[in-house]
PDB file of C-alpha atoms in Angstrom:
ATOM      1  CA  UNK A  29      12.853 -15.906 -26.405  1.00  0.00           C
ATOM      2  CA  UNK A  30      15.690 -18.104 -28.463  1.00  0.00           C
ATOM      3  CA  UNK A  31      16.187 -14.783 -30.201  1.00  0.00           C
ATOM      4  CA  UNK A  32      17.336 -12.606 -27.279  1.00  0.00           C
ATOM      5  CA  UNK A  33      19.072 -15.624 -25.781  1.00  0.00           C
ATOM      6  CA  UNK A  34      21.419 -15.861 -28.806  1.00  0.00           C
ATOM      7  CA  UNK A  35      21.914 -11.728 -28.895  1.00  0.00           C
ATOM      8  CA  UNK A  36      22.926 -11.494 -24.983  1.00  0.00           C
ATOM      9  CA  UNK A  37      25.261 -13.885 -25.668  1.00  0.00           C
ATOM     10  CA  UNK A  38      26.412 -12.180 -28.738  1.00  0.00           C
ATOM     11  CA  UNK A  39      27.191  -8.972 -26.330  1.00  0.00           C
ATOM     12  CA  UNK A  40      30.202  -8.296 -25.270  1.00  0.00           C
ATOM     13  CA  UNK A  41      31.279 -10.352 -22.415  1.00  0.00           C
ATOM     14  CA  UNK A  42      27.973 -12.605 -22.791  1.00  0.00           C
ATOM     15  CA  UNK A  43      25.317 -12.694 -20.311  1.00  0.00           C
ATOM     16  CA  UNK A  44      27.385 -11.214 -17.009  1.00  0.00           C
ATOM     17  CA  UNK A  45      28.130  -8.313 -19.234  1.00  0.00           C
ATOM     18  CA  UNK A  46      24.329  -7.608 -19.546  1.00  0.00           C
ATOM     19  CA  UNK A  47      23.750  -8.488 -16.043  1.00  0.00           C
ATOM     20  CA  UNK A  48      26.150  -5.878 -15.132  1.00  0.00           C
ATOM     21  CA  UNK A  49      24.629  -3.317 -17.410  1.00  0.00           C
ATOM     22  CA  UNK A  50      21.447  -3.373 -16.213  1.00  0.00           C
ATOM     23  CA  UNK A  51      21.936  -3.481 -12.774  1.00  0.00           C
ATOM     24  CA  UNK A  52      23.989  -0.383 -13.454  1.00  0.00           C
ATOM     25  CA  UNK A  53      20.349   0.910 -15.505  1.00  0.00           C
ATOM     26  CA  UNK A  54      18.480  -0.054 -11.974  1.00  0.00           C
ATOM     27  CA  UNK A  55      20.584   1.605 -10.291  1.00  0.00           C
ATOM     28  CA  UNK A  56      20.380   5.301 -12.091  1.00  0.00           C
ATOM     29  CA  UNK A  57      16.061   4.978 -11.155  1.00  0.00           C
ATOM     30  CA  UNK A  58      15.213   7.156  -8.636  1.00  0.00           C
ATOM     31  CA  UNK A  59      16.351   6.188  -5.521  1.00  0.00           C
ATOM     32  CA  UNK A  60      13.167   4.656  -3.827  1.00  0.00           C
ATOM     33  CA  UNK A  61      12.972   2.222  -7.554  1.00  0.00           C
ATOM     34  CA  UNK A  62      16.517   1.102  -7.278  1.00  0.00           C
ATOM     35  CA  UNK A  63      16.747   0.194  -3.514  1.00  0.00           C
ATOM     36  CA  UNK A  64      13.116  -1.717  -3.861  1.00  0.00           C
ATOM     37  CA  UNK A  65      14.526  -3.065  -6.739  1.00  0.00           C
ATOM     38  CA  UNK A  66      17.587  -4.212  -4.952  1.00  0.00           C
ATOM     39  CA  UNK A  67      15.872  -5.531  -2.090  1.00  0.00           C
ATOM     40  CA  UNK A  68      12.758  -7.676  -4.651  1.00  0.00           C
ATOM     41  CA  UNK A  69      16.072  -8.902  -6.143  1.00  0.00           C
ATOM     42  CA  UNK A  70      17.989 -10.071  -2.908  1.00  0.00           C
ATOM     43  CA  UNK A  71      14.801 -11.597  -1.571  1.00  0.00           C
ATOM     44  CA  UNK A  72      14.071 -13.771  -4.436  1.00  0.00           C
ATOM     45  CA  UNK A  73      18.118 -14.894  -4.376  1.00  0.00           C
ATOM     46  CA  UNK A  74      18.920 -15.592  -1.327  1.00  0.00           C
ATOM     47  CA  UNK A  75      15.246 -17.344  -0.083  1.00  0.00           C
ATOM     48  CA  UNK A  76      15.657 -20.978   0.655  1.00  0.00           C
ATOM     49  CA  UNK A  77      12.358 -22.126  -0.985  1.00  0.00           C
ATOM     50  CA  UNK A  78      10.296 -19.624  -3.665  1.00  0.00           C
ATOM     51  CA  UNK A  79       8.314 -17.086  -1.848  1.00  0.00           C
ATOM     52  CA  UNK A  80       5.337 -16.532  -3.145  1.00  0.00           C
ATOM     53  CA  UNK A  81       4.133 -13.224  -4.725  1.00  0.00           C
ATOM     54  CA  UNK A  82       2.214 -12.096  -0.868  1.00  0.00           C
ATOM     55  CA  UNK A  83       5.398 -13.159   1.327  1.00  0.00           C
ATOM     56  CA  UNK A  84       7.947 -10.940  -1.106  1.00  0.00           C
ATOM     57  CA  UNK A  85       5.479  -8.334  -0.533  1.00  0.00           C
ATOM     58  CA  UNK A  86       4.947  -8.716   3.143  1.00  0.00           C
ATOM     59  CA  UNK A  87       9.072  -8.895   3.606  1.00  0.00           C
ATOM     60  CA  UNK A  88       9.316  -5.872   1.484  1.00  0.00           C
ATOM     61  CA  UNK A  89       6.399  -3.864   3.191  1.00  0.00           C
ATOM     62  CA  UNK A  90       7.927  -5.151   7.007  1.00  0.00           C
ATOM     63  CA  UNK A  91       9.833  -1.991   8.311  1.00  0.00           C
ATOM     64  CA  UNK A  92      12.111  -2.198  11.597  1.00  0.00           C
ATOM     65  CA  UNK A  93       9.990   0.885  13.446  1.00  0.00           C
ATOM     66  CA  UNK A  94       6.437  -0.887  13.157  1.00  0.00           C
ATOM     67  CA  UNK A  95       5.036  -2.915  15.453  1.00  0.00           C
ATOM     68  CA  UNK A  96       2.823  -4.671  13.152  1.00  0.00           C
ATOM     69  CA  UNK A  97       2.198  -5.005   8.793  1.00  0.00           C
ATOM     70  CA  UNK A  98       1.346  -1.482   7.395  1.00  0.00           C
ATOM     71  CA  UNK A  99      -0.616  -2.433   4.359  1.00  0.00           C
ATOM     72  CA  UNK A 100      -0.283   0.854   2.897  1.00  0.00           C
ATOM     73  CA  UNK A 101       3.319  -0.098   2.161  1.00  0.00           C
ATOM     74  CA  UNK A 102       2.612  -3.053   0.383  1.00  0.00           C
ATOM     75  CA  UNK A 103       4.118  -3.046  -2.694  1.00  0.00           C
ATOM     76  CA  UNK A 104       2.383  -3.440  -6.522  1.00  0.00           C
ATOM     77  CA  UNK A 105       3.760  -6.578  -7.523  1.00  0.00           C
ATOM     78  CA  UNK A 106       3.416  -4.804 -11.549  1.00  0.00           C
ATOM     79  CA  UNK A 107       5.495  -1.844  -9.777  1.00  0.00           C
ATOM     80  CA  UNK A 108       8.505  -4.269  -8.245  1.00  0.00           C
ATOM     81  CA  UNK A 109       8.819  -6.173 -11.941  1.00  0.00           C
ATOM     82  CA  UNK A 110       9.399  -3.002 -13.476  1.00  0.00           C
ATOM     83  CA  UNK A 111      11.728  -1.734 -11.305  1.00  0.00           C
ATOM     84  CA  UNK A 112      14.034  -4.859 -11.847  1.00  0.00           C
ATOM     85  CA  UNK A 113      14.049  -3.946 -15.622  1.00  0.00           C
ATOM     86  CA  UNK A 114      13.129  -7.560 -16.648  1.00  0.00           C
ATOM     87  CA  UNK A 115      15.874  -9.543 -14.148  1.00  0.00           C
ATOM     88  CA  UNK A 116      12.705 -11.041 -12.190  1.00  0.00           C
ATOM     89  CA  UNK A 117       9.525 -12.725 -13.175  1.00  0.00           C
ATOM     90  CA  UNK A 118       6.417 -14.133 -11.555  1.00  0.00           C
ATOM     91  CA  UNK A 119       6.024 -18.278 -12.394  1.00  0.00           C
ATOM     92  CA  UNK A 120       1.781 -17.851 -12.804  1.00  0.00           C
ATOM     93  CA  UNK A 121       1.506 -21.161 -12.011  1.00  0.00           C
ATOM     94  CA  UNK A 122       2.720 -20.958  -8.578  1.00  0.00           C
ATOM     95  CA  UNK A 123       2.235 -17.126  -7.744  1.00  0.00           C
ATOM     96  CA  UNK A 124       6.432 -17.119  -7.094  1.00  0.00           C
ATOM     97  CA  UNK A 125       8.771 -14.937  -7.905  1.00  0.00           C
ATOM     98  CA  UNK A 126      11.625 -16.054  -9.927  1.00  0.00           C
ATOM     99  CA  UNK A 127      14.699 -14.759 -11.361  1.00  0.00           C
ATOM    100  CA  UNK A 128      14.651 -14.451 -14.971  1.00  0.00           C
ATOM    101  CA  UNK A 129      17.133 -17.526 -15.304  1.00  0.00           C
ATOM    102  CA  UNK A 130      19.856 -19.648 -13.457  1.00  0.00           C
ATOM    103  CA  UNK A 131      22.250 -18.092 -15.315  1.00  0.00           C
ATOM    104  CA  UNK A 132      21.194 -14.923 -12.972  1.00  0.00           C
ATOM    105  CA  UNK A 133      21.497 -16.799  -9.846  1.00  0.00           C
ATOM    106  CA  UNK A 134      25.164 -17.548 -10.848  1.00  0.00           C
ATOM    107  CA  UNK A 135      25.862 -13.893 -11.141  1.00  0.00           C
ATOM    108  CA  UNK A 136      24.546 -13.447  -7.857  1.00  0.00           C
ATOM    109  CA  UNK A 137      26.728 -16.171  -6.271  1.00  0.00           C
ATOM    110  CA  UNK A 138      29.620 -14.200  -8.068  1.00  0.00           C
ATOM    111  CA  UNK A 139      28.981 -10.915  -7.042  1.00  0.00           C
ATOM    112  CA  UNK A 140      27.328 -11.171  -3.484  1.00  0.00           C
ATOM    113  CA  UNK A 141      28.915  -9.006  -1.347  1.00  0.00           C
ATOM    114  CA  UNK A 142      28.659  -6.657  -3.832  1.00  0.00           C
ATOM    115  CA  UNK A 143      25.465  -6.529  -4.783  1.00  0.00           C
ATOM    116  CA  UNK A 144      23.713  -7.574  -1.228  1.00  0.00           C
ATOM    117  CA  UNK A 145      26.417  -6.415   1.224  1.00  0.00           C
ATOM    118  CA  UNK A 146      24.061  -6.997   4.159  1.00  0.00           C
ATOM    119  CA  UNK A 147      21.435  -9.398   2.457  1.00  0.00           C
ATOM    120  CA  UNK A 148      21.292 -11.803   5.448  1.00  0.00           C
ATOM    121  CA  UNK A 149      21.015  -9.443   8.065  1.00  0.00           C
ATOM    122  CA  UNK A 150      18.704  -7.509   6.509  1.00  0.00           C
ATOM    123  CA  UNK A 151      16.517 -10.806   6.021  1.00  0.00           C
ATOM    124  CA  UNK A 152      17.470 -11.788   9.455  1.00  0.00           C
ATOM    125  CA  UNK A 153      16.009  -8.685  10.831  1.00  0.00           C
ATOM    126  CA  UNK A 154      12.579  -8.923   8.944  1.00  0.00           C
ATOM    127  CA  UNK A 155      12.046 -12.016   9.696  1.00  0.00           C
ATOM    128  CA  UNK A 156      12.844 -11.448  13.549  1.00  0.00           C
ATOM    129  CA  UNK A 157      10.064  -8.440  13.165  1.00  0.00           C
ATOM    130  CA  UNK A 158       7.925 -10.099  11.177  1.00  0.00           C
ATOM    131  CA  UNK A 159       7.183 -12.848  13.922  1.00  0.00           C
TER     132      UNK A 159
END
């Protein structure tokens, strides 16, 4: 781990850089990877608390036209960590998802708008259906 810590900050314009770059590499998946990839992401970042592995799933499998959980959308929880190419990680010992470090987090608060244009509406609204 101390390894690829000291060659991402080696990289040309250090750890952003490579944040940058491989949000770029989740975006080029095919469409369905990159948006649930986007969304797993935006989840994990903006949540309050650390949702655990089943409520990331249930707020990812909650769609605006159903009237209740489809559990046929749930998604694999192997599927949604490698669609985020590494950038999130599950913490075993409390069945949360995580970003891969806090130096992600401060990307996020960097690049919000960009990144999750409508992030609190969109968790605004699943929550709203979800209840």
């Amino acid at each position: 781990m101390f390894e690829r810590r000291r060659a991402l900050v080696k990289l040309p314009g250090g750890l952003f850089a490579a944040y940058d770059s491989t949000l770029q590499r989740i975006k080029h998946q095919p469409k369905s990877h990159a948006d649930l990839a986007i969304e797993v992401l935006m989840w994990t970042f903006f949540a309050r608390r650390p949702l655990t592995v089943t409520e990331t799933c249930h707020a990812l499998a909650t769609r605006p036209e159903d009237m209740t959980l489809v559990r046929d959308n749930l998604p694999w929880v192997e599927f949604l960590l490698d669609c985020t190419l590494g950038l999130l990680v599950v913490d075993d010992e409390t069945e949360t998802f995580r970003l891969v470090n806090f130096t992600l987090q401060e990307y996020f608060n960097t690049r919000t708008m960009n990144i999750f244009p409508a992030g609190n509406e969109r968790i605004a609204t699943v929550c709203m259906k979800y209840l």
